[in-house]
PDB file of C-alpha atoms in Angstrom:
ATOM      1  CA  UNK Y   1      32.343  16.771  19.964  1.00  0.00           C
ATOM      2  CA  UNK Y   2      28.850  17.654  20.939  1.00  0.00           C
ATOM      3  CA  UNK Y   3      26.475  18.045  17.886  1.00  0.00           C
ATOM      4  CA  UNK Y   4      23.980  20.963  17.013  1.00  0.00           C
ATOM      5  CA  UNK Y   5      20.534  19.793  17.886  1.00  0.00           C
ATOM      6  CA  UNK Y   6      17.549  21.421  16.538  1.00  0.00           C
ATOM      7  CA  UNK Y   7      13.935  20.030  17.711  1.00  0.00           C
ATOM      8  CA  UNK Y   8      11.457  20.508  15.048  1.00  0.00           C
ATOM      9  CA  UNK Y   9       7.799  20.973  16.266  1.00  0.00           C
ATOM     10  CA  UNK Y  10       5.015  21.734  13.502  1.00  0.00           C
ATOM     11  CA  UNK Y  11       2.312  23.820  14.832  1.00  0.00           C
ATOM     12  CA  UNK Y  12      -1.580  24.294  14.093  1.00  0.00           C
ATOM     13  CA  UNK Y  13      -3.581  26.638  16.254  1.00  0.00           C
ATOM     14  CA  UNK Y  14      -1.708  25.764  19.365  1.00  0.00           C
ATOM     15  CA  UNK Y  15      -1.510  29.429  20.986  1.00  0.00           C
ATOM     16  CA  UNK Y  16      -2.664  27.628  24.338  1.00  0.00           C
ATOM     17  CA  UNK Y  17       0.068  24.951  24.223  1.00  0.00           C
ATOM     18  CA  UNK Y  18       2.813  26.828  22.772  1.00  0.00           C
ATOM     19  CA  UNK Y  19       4.329  28.681  26.188  1.00  0.00           C
ATOM     20  CA  UNK Y  20       4.032  25.428  28.000  1.00  0.00           C
ATOM     21  CA  UNK Y  21       5.803  23.531  25.332  1.00  0.00           C
ATOM     22  CA  UNK Y  22       8.302  26.135  25.190  1.00  0.00           C
ATOM     23  CA  UNK Y  23       9.054  26.629  28.745  1.00  0.00           C
ATOM     24  CA  UNK Y  24       9.563  22.491  28.959  1.00  0.00           C
ATOM     25  CA  UNK Y  25      11.553  22.442  26.234  1.00  0.00           C
ATOM     26  CA  UNK Y  26      13.868  25.410  27.113  1.00  0.00           C
ATOM     27  CA  UNK Y  27      14.852  23.619  30.474  1.00  0.00           C
ATOM     28  CA  UNK Y  28      15.636  20.448  28.550  1.00  0.00           C
ATOM     29  CA  UNK Y  29      17.786  21.881  26.149  1.00  0.00           C
ATOM     30  CA  UNK Y  30      19.630  24.087  28.775  1.00  0.00           C
ATOM     31  CA  UNK Y  31      20.062  20.948  30.946  1.00  0.00           C
ATOM     32  CA  UNK Y  32      21.592  19.130  28.005  1.00  0.00           C
ATOM     33  CA  UNK Y  33      23.955  22.024  27.097  1.00  0.00           C
ATOM     34  CA  UNK Y  34      24.966  22.282  30.473  1.00  0.00           C
ATOM     35  CA  UNK Y  35      25.960  18.627  30.596  1.00  0.00           C
ATOM     36  CA  UNK Y  36      27.716  19.008  27.301  1.00  0.00           C
ATOM     37  CA  UNK Y  37      25.354  16.463  25.412  1.00  0.00           C
ATOM     38  CA  UNK Y  38      24.727  18.952  22.687  1.00  0.00           C
ATOM     39  CA  UNK Y  39      26.013  21.957  21.236  1.00  0.00           C
ATOM     40  CA  UNK Y  40      25.298  25.354  22.799  1.00  0.00           C
ATOM     41  CA  UNK Y  41      23.830  26.610  19.517  1.00  0.00           C
ATOM     42  CA  UNK Y  42      21.126  23.876  19.765  1.00  0.00           C
ATOM     43  CA  UNK Y  43      17.764  25.213  19.086  1.00  0.00           C
ATOM     44  CA  UNK Y  44      13.843  24.598  19.122  1.00  0.00           C
ATOM     45  CA  UNK Y  45      12.331  25.472  15.605  1.00  0.00           C
ATOM     46  CA  UNK Y  46       8.486  25.701  15.641  1.00  0.00           C
ATOM     47  CA  UNK Y  47       6.700  25.108  12.305  1.00  0.00           C
ATOM     48  CA  UNK Y  48       3.345  27.509  11.760  1.00  0.00           C
ATOM     49  CA  UNK Y  49       1.328  25.408   9.343  1.00  0.00           C
ATOM     50  CA  UNK Y  50      -1.005  28.322   8.527  1.00  0.00           C
ATOM     51  CA  UNK Y  51      -2.552  28.606  11.965  1.00  0.00           C
ATOM     52  CA  UNK Y  52      -5.603  31.002  12.373  1.00  0.00           C
ATOM     53  CA  UNK Y  53      -5.234  32.153  15.792  1.00  0.00           C
ATOM     54  CA  UNK Y  54      -2.042  33.938  17.533  1.00  0.00           C
ATOM     55  CA  UNK Y  55       0.534  30.707  17.105  1.00  0.00           C
ATOM     56  CA  UNK Y  56       2.999  32.764  14.762  1.00  0.00           C
ATOM     57  CA  UNK Y  57       2.854  35.728  16.807  1.00  0.00           C
ATOM     58  CA  UNK Y  58       3.822  33.779  19.811  1.00  0.00           C
ATOM     59  CA  UNK Y  59       6.544  31.996  18.207  1.00  0.00           C
ATOM     60  CA  UNK Y  60       7.830  35.442  17.141  1.00  0.00           C
ATOM     61  CA  UNK Y  61       7.622  36.791  20.823  1.00  0.00           C
ATOM     62  CA  UNK Y  62       9.650  33.688  21.869  1.00  0.00           C
ATOM     63  CA  UNK Y  63      12.465  34.090  19.266  1.00  0.00           C
ATOM     64  CA  UNK Y  64      12.648  37.859  20.095  1.00  0.00           C
ATOM     65  CA  UNK Y  65      12.956  36.894  23.921  1.00  0.00           C
ATOM     66  CA  UNK Y  66      15.326  33.698  23.533  1.00  0.00           C
ATOM     67  CA  UNK Y  67      17.696  33.061  20.454  1.00  0.00           C
ATOM     68  CA  UNK Y  68      16.940  29.238  21.582  1.00  0.00           C
ATOM     69  CA  UNK Y  69      13.496  29.634  20.067  1.00  0.00           C
ATOM     70  CA  UNK Y  70      13.405  30.086  16.201  1.00  0.00           C
ATOM     71  CA  UNK Y  71      10.391  29.798  13.819  1.00  0.00           C
ATOM     72  CA  UNK Y  72       9.097  28.871  10.199  1.00  0.00           C
ATOM     73  CA  UNK Y  73       6.131  30.156   8.914  1.00  0.00           C
ATOM     74  CA  UNK Y  74       4.407  28.336   5.902  1.00  0.00           C
ATOM     75  CA  UNK Y  75       2.289  30.419   3.357  1.00  0.00           C
ATOM     76  CA  UNK Y  76      -0.615  28.567   4.279  1.00  0.00           C
ATOM     77  CA  UNK Y  77      -1.818  25.245   5.907  1.00  0.00           C
ATOM     78  CA  UNK Y  78      -0.477  22.128   4.131  1.00  0.00           C
ATOM     79  CA  UNK Y  79      -1.057  19.810   6.877  1.00  0.00           C
ATOM     80  CA  UNK Y  80       1.102  17.871   9.535  1.00  0.00           C
ATOM     81  CA  UNK Y  81       3.441  15.856   7.385  1.00  0.00           C
ATOM     82  CA  UNK Y  82       4.272  18.711   4.846  1.00  0.00           C
ATOM     83  CA  UNK Y  83       4.857  21.122   7.634  1.00  0.00           C
ATOM     84  CA  UNK Y  84       7.150  18.446   9.467  1.00  0.00           C
ATOM     85  CA  UNK Y  85       8.753  17.958   6.065  1.00  0.00           C
ATOM     86  CA  UNK Y  86       9.339  21.785   5.720  1.00  0.00           C
ATOM     87  CA  UNK Y  87      10.764  21.878   9.524  1.00  0.00           C
ATOM     88  CA  UNK Y  88      13.356  19.018   8.710  1.00  0.00           C
ATOM     89  CA  UNK Y  89      14.593  20.330   5.501  1.00  0.00           C
ATOM     90  CA  UNK Y  90      15.051  23.660   6.997  1.00  0.00           C
ATOM     91  CA  UNK Y  91      16.741  22.723  10.159  1.00  0.00           C
ATOM     92  CA  UNK Y  92      19.101  20.593   8.064  1.00  0.00           C
ATOM     93  CA  UNK Y  93      20.742  23.647   7.053  1.00  0.00           C
ATOM     94  CA  UNK Y  94      21.746  24.613  10.715  1.00  0.00           C
ATOM     95  CA  UNK Y  95      21.854  21.355  12.410  1.00  0.00           C
ATOM     96  CA  UNK Y  96      23.679  18.100  12.796  1.00  0.00           C
ATOM     97  CA  UNK Y  97      20.743  15.960  14.110  1.00  0.00           C
ATOM     98  CA  UNK Y  98      16.977  16.717  14.200  1.00  0.00           C
ATOM     99  CA  UNK Y  99      14.395  15.716  16.732  1.00  0.00           C
ATOM    100  CA  UNK Y 100      10.683  16.013  15.548  1.00  0.00           C
ATOM    101  CA  UNK Y 101       7.745  15.774  17.749  1.00  0.00           C
ATOM    102  CA  UNK Y 102       4.307  17.409  18.203  1.00  0.00           C
ATOM    103  CA  UNK Y 103       3.410  20.454  20.146  1.00  0.00           C
ATOM    104  CA  UNK Y 104       1.433  18.909  22.743  1.00  0.00           C
ATOM    105  CA  UNK Y 105       3.827  17.426  24.913  1.00  0.00           C
ATOM    106  CA  UNK Y 106       2.694  14.013  24.835  1.00  0.00           C
ATOM    107  CA  UNK Y 107       5.848  12.809  23.582  1.00  0.00           C
ATOM    108  CA  UNK Y 108       8.082  12.445  26.535  1.00  0.00           C
ATOM    109  CA  UNK Y 109      10.810  15.066  25.997  1.00  0.00           C
ATOM    110  CA  UNK Y 110      13.157  12.888  28.535  1.00  0.00           C
ATOM    111  CA  UNK Y 111      12.982  10.465  25.796  1.00  0.00           C
ATOM    112  CA  UNK Y 112      15.642  12.785  24.054  1.00  0.00           C
ATOM    113  CA  UNK Y 113      18.281  11.301  26.469  1.00  0.00           C
ATOM    114  CA  UNK Y 114      17.986   7.972  24.866  1.00  0.00           C
ATOM    115  CA  UNK Y 115      18.013   9.260  21.465  1.00  0.00           C
ATOM    116  CA  UNK Y 116      21.257  10.919  22.290  1.00  0.00           C
ATOM    117  CA  UNK Y 117      22.456   7.676  23.603  1.00  0.00           C
ATOM    118  CA  UNK Y 118      21.564   5.711  20.572  1.00  0.00           C
ATOM    119  CA  UNK Y 119      23.253   8.621  18.350  1.00  0.00           C
ATOM    120  CA  UNK Y 120      26.472   8.105  20.579  1.00  0.00           C
ATOM    121  CA  UNK Y 121      26.074   4.470  19.392  1.00  0.00           C
ATOM    122  CA  UNK Y 122      26.405   5.247  15.755  1.00  0.00           C
ATOM    123  CA  UNK Y 123      22.675   5.613  14.839  1.00  0.00           C
ATOM    124  CA  UNK Y 124      21.157   8.040  12.509  1.00  0.00           C
ATOM    125  CA  UNK Y 125      17.652   7.328  13.096  1.00  0.00           C
ATOM    126  CA  UNK Y 126      16.379   6.854  16.511  1.00  0.00           C
ATOM    127  CA  UNK Y 127      12.359   6.161  16.787  1.00  0.00           C
ATOM    128  CA  UNK Y 128      10.078   6.972  19.821  1.00  0.00           C
ATOM    129  CA  UNK Y 129       8.163   4.272  20.588  1.00  0.00           C
ATOM    130  CA  UNK Y 130       5.157   4.115  22.942  1.00  0.00           C
ATOM    131  CA  UNK Y 131       5.807   1.384  25.930  1.00  0.00           C
ATOM    132  CA  UNK Y 132       2.010   0.998  26.403  1.00  0.00           C
ATOM    133  CA  UNK Y 133      -1.358   2.292  25.186  1.00  0.00           C
ATOM    134  CA  UNK Y 134      -2.936   2.302  28.436  1.00  0.00           C
ATOM    135  CA  UNK Y 135      -4.218   5.826  27.963  1.00  0.00           C
ATOM    136  CA  UNK Y 136      -5.850   4.848  24.568  1.00  0.00           C
ATOM    137  CA  UNK Y 137      -9.707   3.978  24.184  1.00  0.00           C
ATOM    138  CA  UNK Y 138     -10.008   0.247  23.489  1.00  0.00           C
ATOM    139  CA  UNK Y 139     -11.312   1.278  19.903  1.00  0.00           C
ATOM    140  CA  UNK Y 140      -7.876   3.276  19.222  1.00  0.00           C
ATOM    141  CA  UNK Y 141      -6.015   1.087  20.529  1.00  0.00           C
ATOM    142  CA  UNK Y 142      -7.248  -1.874  18.920  1.00  0.00           C
ATOM    143  CA  UNK Y 143      -7.564  -0.138  15.606  1.00  0.00           C
ATOM    144  CA  UNK Y 144      -3.966   1.394  15.694  1.00  0.00           C
ATOM    145  CA  UNK Y 145      -2.631  -2.235  16.156  1.00  0.00           C
ATOM    146  CA  UNK Y 146      -4.743  -3.468  13.020  1.00  0.00           C
ATOM    147  CA  UNK Y 147      -3.630  -0.854  11.134  1.00  0.00           C
ATOM    148  CA  UNK Y 148       0.023  -1.445  11.631  1.00  0.00           C
ATOM    149  CA  UNK Y 149      -0.627  -5.193  10.960  1.00  0.00           C
ATOM    150  CA  UNK Y 150      -2.339  -4.459   7.591  1.00  0.00           C
ATOM    151  CA  UNK Y 151       0.641  -2.189   6.633  1.00  0.00           C
ATOM    152  CA  UNK Y 152       2.872  -5.239   7.544  1.00  0.00           C
ATOM    153  CA  UNK Y 153       1.006  -7.332   5.199  1.00  0.00           C
ATOM    154  CA  UNK Y 154       1.098  -4.968   2.459  1.00  0.00           C
ATOM    155  CA  UNK Y 155       4.782  -4.779   2.595  1.00  0.00           C
ATOM    156  CA  UNK Y 156       5.170  -1.674   4.453  1.00  0.00           C
ATOM    157  CA  UNK Y 157       8.264  -1.515   6.712  1.00  0.00           C
ATOM    158  CA  UNK Y 158       6.847   0.213   9.876  1.00  0.00           C
ATOM    159  CA  UNK Y 159       7.731   0.548  13.423  1.00  0.00           C
ATOM    160  CA  UNK Y 160       4.800  -0.441  15.909  1.00  0.00           C
ATOM    161  CA  UNK Y 161       3.453   2.243  18.220  1.00  0.00           C
ATOM    162  CA  UNK Y 162       5.711   5.053  16.852  1.00  0.00           C
ATOM    163  CA  UNK Y 163       4.392   8.157  15.152  1.00  0.00           C
ATOM    164  CA  UNK Y 164       6.602  10.975  14.570  1.00  0.00           C
ATOM    165  CA  UNK Y 165       8.641  11.763  17.432  1.00  0.00           C
ATOM    166  CA  UNK Y 166      12.302  10.589  16.235  1.00  0.00           C
ATOM    167  CA  UNK Y 167      15.958  11.736  15.991  1.00  0.00           C
ATOM    168  CA  UNK Y 168      17.426  12.129  12.450  1.00  0.00           C
ATOM    169  CA  UNK Y 169      21.046  12.890  11.612  1.00  0.00           C
ATOM    170  CA  UNK Y 170      21.538  15.372   9.111  1.00  0.00           C
ATOM    171  CA  UNK Y 171      22.896  12.699   6.384  1.00  0.00           C
ATOM    172  CA  UNK Y 172      19.587  10.789   7.095  1.00  0.00           C
ATOM    173  CA  UNK Y 173      17.445  13.968   6.461  1.00  0.00           C
ATOM    174  CA  UNK Y 174      19.501  15.002   3.295  1.00  0.00           C
ATOM    175  CA  UNK Y 175      18.533  11.318   2.202  1.00  0.00           C
ATOM    176  CA  UNK Y 176      14.912  11.902   2.820  1.00  0.00           C
ATOM    177  CA  UNK Y 177      15.143  15.147   0.580  1.00  0.00           C
ATOM    178  CA  UNK Y 178      15.966  13.057  -2.471  1.00  0.00           C
ATOM    179  CA  UNK Y 179      12.059  11.418  -1.940  1.00  0.00           C
ATOM    180  CA  UNK Y 180      10.197  13.464  -4.598  1.00  0.00           C
ATOM    181  CA  UNK Y 181       6.488  12.235  -3.845  1.00  0.00           C
ATOM    182  CA  UNK Y 182       3.830  14.596  -2.948  1.00  0.00           C
ATOM    183  CA  UNK Y 183       1.987  12.232  -0.987  1.00  0.00           C
ATOM    184  CA  UNK Y 184       3.874  12.139   2.193  1.00  0.00           C
ATOM    185  CA  UNK Y 185       3.571   9.363   4.924  1.00  0.00           C
ATOM    186  CA  UNK Y 186       6.750  10.016   6.678  1.00  0.00           C
ATOM    187  CA  UNK Y 187       6.809   7.404   9.091  1.00  0.00           C
ATOM    188  CA  UNK Y 188       6.517   4.762   6.454  1.00  0.00           C
ATOM    189  CA  UNK Y 189       9.167   6.659   4.256  1.00  0.00           C
ATOM    190  CA  UNK Y 190      11.859   6.821   6.974  1.00  0.00           C
ATOM    191  CA  UNK Y 191      12.471   3.333   7.358  1.00  0.00           C
ATOM    192  CA  UNK Y 192      13.417   3.156   3.479  1.00  0.00           C
ATOM    193  CA  UNK Y 193      16.418   5.008   4.102  1.00  0.00           C
ATOM    194  CA  UNK Y 194      18.292   2.241   5.380  1.00  0.00           C
ATOM    195  CA  UNK Y 195      20.829   3.784   7.764  1.00  0.00           C
ATOM    196  CA  UNK Y 196      21.488   2.371  11.400  1.00  0.00           C
ATOM    197  CA  UNK Y 197      18.435   2.661  13.551  1.00  0.00           C
ATOM    198  CA  UNK Y 198      17.068   2.009  17.055  1.00  0.00           C
ATOM    199  CA  UNK Y 199      14.219   2.625  19.251  1.00  0.00           C
ATOM    200  CA  UNK Y 200      13.632   4.218  22.550  1.00  0.00           C
ATOM    201  CA  UNK Y 201      10.545   3.403  24.553  1.00  0.00           C
ATOM    202  CA  UNK Y 202       8.641   6.189  26.499  1.00  0.00           C
ATOM    203  CA  UNK Y 203       5.379   6.608  28.363  1.00  0.00           C
ATOM    204  CA  UNK Y 204       3.067   8.900  26.273  1.00  0.00           C
ATOM    205  CA  UNK Y 205       1.740  11.756  28.338  1.00  0.00           C
ATOM    206  CA  UNK Y 206      -2.041  13.365  28.517  1.00  0.00           C
ATOM    207  CA  UNK Y 207      -2.397  16.948  26.391  1.00  0.00           C
ATOM    208  CA  UNK Y 208      -2.441  19.349  29.150  1.00  0.00           C
ATOM    209  CA  UNK Y 209      -3.890  22.264  26.938  1.00  0.00           C
ATOM    210  CA  UNK Y 210      -5.531  22.960  23.710  1.00  0.00           C
ATOM    211  CA  UNK Y 211      -7.292  20.170  21.560  1.00  0.00           C
ATOM    212  CA  UNK Y 212      -6.296  17.390  19.517  1.00  0.00           C
ATOM    213  CA  UNK Y 213      -5.660  18.521  15.779  1.00  0.00           C
ATOM    214  CA  UNK Y 214      -6.291  14.687  14.766  1.00  0.00           C
ATOM    215  CA  UNK Y 215      -9.939  13.703  15.071  1.00  0.00           C
ATOM    216  CA  UNK Y 216     -11.162  10.505  13.502  1.00  0.00           C
ATOM    217  CA  UNK Y 217     -12.073  11.939  10.116  1.00  0.00           C
ATOM    218  CA  UNK Y 218      -8.398  13.256   9.775  1.00  0.00           C
ATOM    219  CA  UNK Y 219      -6.767   9.997  11.208  1.00  0.00           C
ATOM    220  CA  UNK Y 220      -8.741   7.844   8.756  1.00  0.00           C
ATOM    221  CA  UNK Y 221      -7.344  10.031   5.641  1.00  0.00           C
ATOM    222  CA  UNK Y 222      -4.167   9.678   7.295  1.00  0.00           C
ATOM    223  CA  UNK Y 223      -4.496   5.932   7.447  1.00  0.00           C
ATOM    224  CA  UNK Y 224      -5.667   5.718   3.797  1.00  0.00           C
ATOM    225  CA  UNK Y 225      -2.534   7.952   2.766  1.00  0.00           C
ATOM    226  CA  UNK Y 226       0.019   5.469   4.106  1.00  0.00           C
ATOM    227  CA  UNK Y 227      -1.556   2.614   2.376  1.00  0.00           C
ATOM    228  CA  UNK Y 228      -1.999   3.919  -1.085  1.00  0.00           C
ATOM    229  CA  UNK Y 229       1.283   6.081  -0.701  1.00  0.00           C
ATOM    230  CA  UNK Y 230       3.612   3.188   0.213  1.00  0.00           C
ATOM    231  CA  UNK Y 231       2.045  -0.135  -1.377  1.00  0.00           C
ATOM    232  CA  UNK Y 232       0.220  -1.037  -4.823  1.00  0.00           C
ATOM    233  CA  UNK Y 233      -0.780  -4.561  -3.209  1.00  0.00           C
ATOM    234  CA  UNK Y 234      -4.577  -3.264  -2.973  1.00  0.00           C
ATOM    235  CA  UNK Y 235      -4.485  -2.839  -6.499  1.00  0.00           C
ATOM    236  CA  UNK Y 236      -3.254  -6.619  -7.028  1.00  0.00           C
ATOM    237  CA  UNK Y 237      -5.786  -7.537  -4.568  1.00  0.00           C
ATOM    238  CA  UNK Y 238      -8.513  -6.536  -6.889  1.00  0.00           C
ATOM    239  CA  UNK Y 239      -6.835  -8.242  -9.935  1.00  0.00           C
ATOM    240  CA  UNK Y 240      -6.795 -11.401  -7.717  1.00  0.00           C
ATOM    241  CA  UNK Y 241     -10.499 -10.989  -6.450  1.00  0.00           C
ATOM    242  CA  UNK Y 242     -11.541 -10.456 -10.145  1.00  0.00           C
ATOM    243  CA  UNK Y 243     -10.130 -13.607 -11.106  1.00  0.00           C
ATOM    244  CA  UNK Y 244     -11.727 -15.427  -7.984  1.00  0.00           C
ATOM    245  CA  UNK Y 245     -15.020 -14.065  -9.109  1.00  0.00           C
ATOM    246  CA  UNK Y 246     -14.903 -15.037 -12.525  1.00  0.00           C
ATOM    247  CA  UNK Y 247     -13.681 -18.481 -11.857  1.00  0.00           C
ATOM    248  CA  UNK Y 248     -16.932 -18.900  -9.426  1.00  0.00           C
ATOM    249  CA  UNK Y 249     -18.977 -17.414 -11.726  1.00  0.00           C
ATOM    250  CA  UNK Y 250     -17.819 -20.445 -14.370  1.00  0.00           C
ATOM    251  CA  UNK Y 251     -18.309 -23.028 -11.353  1.00  0.00           C
ATOM    252  CA  UNK Y 252     -21.791 -21.639 -10.627  1.00  0.00           C
ATOM    253  CA  UNK Y 253     -22.714 -21.690 -14.238  1.00  0.00           C
ATOM    254  CA  UNK Y 254     -21.998 -25.430 -14.505  1.00  0.00           C
ATOM    255  CA  UNK Y 255     -23.700 -26.023 -11.324  1.00  0.00           C
ATOM    256  CA  UNK Y 256     -26.869 -24.195 -12.478  1.00  0.00           C
ATOM    257  CA  UNK Y 257     -26.805 -25.987 -16.200  1.00  0.00           C
ATOM    258  CA  UNK Y 258     -26.371 -29.626 -14.251  1.00  0.00           C
ATOM    259  CA  UNK Y 259     -29.435 -28.826 -12.002  1.00  0.00           C
ATOM    260  CA  UNK Y 260     -31.663 -27.626 -14.656  1.00  0.00           C
ATOM    261  CA  UNK Y 261     -30.771 -30.852 -16.663  1.00  0.00           C
ATOM    262  CA  UNK Y 262     -31.592 -33.030 -13.888  1.00  0.00           C
ATOM    263  CA  UNK Y 263     -34.591 -31.257 -12.002  1.00  0.00           C
ATOM    264  CA  UNK Y 264     -37.371 -28.886 -12.781  1.00  0.00           C
ATOM    265  CA  UNK Y 265     -35.965 -25.586 -11.169  1.00  0.00           C
ATOM    266  CA  UNK Y 266     -37.659 -22.163 -10.856  1.00  0.00           C
ATOM    267  CA  UNK Y 267     -35.009 -19.128 -11.305  1.00  0.00           C
ATOM    268  CA  UNK Y 268     -34.632 -17.493  -7.773  1.00  0.00           C
ATOM    269  CA  UNK Y 269     -35.403 -13.981  -7.504  1.00  0.00           C
ATOM    270  CA  UNK Y 270     -33.558 -13.445  -4.469  1.00  0.00           C
ATOM    271  CA  UNK Y 271     -30.207 -14.930  -5.715  1.00  0.00           C
ATOM    272  CA  UNK Y 272     -30.380 -13.000  -8.524  1.00  0.00           C
ATOM    273  CA  UNK Y 273     -30.715  -9.660  -6.887  1.00  0.00           C
ATOM    274  CA  UNK Y 274     -27.972 -10.720  -4.370  1.00  0.00           C
ATOM    275  CA  UNK Y 275     -25.527 -11.373  -7.278  1.00  0.00           C
ATOM    276  CA  UNK Y 276     -26.275  -8.290  -9.043  1.00  0.00           C
ATOM    277  CA  UNK Y 277     -25.641  -6.316  -5.758  1.00  0.00           C
ATOM    278  CA  UNK Y 278     -22.490  -8.180  -4.922  1.00  0.00           C
ATOM    279  CA  UNK Y 279     -20.826  -7.826  -8.297  1.00  0.00           C
ATOM    280  CA  UNK Y 280     -22.124  -4.323  -8.506  1.00  0.00           C
ATOM    281  CA  UNK Y 281     -20.514  -3.384  -4.902  1.00  0.00           C
ATOM    282  CA  UNK Y 282     -17.023  -5.137  -5.565  1.00  0.00           C
ATOM    283  CA  UNK Y 283     -16.912  -2.947  -9.006  1.00  0.00           C
ATOM    284  CA  UNK Y 284     -17.734   0.209  -6.808  1.00  0.00           C
ATOM    285  CA  UNK Y 285     -14.997  -0.919  -4.700  1.00  0.00           C
ATOM    286  CA  UNK Y 286     -12.283  -1.617  -7.371  1.00  0.00           C
ATOM    287  CA  UNK Y 287     -13.155   1.721  -9.129  1.00  0.00           C
ATOM    288  CA  UNK Y 288     -12.722   3.597  -6.092  1.00  0.00           C
ATOM    289  CA  UNK Y 289      -9.450   2.302  -5.133  1.00  0.00           C
ATOM    290  CA  UNK Y 290      -8.038   2.401  -8.589  1.00  0.00           C
ATOM    291  CA  UNK Y 291      -9.388   6.003  -8.481  1.00  0.00           C
ATOM    292  CA  UNK Y 292      -7.423   6.776  -5.416  1.00  0.00           C
ATOM    293  CA  UNK Y 293      -4.364   5.654  -7.176  1.00  0.00           C
ATOM    294  CA  UNK Y 294      -4.881   7.548 -10.143  1.00  0.00           C
ATOM    295  CA  UNK Y 295      -5.586  10.538  -8.228  1.00  0.00           C
ATOM    296  CA  UNK Y 296      -2.245  10.215  -6.720  1.00  0.00           C
ATOM    297  CA  UNK Y 297      -0.507   9.831 -10.003  1.00  0.00           C
ATOM    298  CA  UNK Y 298      -2.459  13.034 -11.070  1.00  0.00           C
ATOM    299  CA  UNK Y 299      -0.986  15.083  -7.880  1.00  0.00           C
ATOM    300  CA  UNK Y 300       2.674  13.697  -8.594  1.00  0.00           C
ATOM    301  CA  UNK Y 301       2.624  14.484 -12.124  1.00  0.00           C
ATOM    302  CA  UNK Y 302       2.022  18.309 -11.430  1.00  0.00           C
ATOM    303  CA  UNK Y 303       4.910  18.274  -9.126  1.00  0.00           C
ATOM    304  CA  UNK Y 304       3.685  21.332  -7.050  1.00  0.00           C
ATOM    305  CA  UNK Y 305       5.768  22.334  -4.213  1.00  0.00           C
ATOM    306  CA  UNK Y 306       4.974  20.358  -0.953  1.00  0.00           C
ATOM    307  CA  UNK Y 307       5.253  23.654   1.087  1.00  0.00           C
ATOM    308  CA  UNK Y 308       6.150  27.053   0.789  1.00  0.00           C
ATOM    309  CA  UNK Y 309       8.137  29.137   3.372  1.00  0.00           C
ATOM    310  CA  UNK Y 310       6.949  32.593   3.928  1.00  0.00           C
ATOM    311  CA  UNK Y 311       8.985  33.478   6.764  1.00  0.00           C
ATOM    312  CA  UNK Y 312      12.226  31.833   8.276  1.00  0.00           C
ATOM    313  CA  UNK Y 313      13.248  33.540  11.373  1.00  0.00           C
ATOM    314  CA  UNK Y 314      17.081  31.825  10.978  1.00  0.00           C
ATOM    315  CA  UNK Y 315      17.689  33.955   7.923  1.00  0.00           C
ATOM    316  CA  UNK Y 316      16.598  37.366   9.904  1.00  0.00           C
TER     317      UNK Y 316
END
């Protein structure tokens, strides 16, 4: 029996892109329904993440014109990961399988066919993986790969060249709901579920309208979120670094005592200043990293809601 599939799409100021995305997805879902691959009740769910433009008005209009489209409006902007989670948790009440993707259509919607093939083989999670990064700049391509390797070194289970384009079964999304942390990095959390999974390669497209909602500043913040949300190894690294510096200071102390005993030495101003700055810099770095973790503990203990839904068109 064909399963009900919802496509969940977080949106933030996407008024230029939404009509294009809606048209493409409507054709895709109509084709899948006609072929009997998904249930006729399958839908596209847009999640408005507190947009400041006409994004929500467009979602409401799409819903009124075609029941294939539905939407969820958050009470305020909560960020991409929280908006995506809100969509997943809402969609699981109506769907058997959920595909998450961005609104810019850079993720090839034809990869959904591959997702469904893997689902038919018993997979609860299917990751969309970029077949190449030729369209990226050399800087973005190299930093992305370096970041994946860093996460891997820190013990994080991560799928290379995967963002948030994936299929998840209702069982998998329900299991994800049991993760209570406020600091979200879904592409690192989903692999922790442990259900049968696989990948589907696709070629990433260029954005056809609007602007990217992930400038360098946000990408760096998101990268830091991934490291500190999923691994405590940076703190352990600081401990090891402190032990190493302490041992080196003892060795240097012995060296200076021996040098002073066998020769007439003049204390070096430069070496003193360099030492002070080096130790001071390391201390500031250590305090900063530890503070990052303390800040996250502070947010987690508050247990504030990750999102608040203002409107759910499925309930109307």
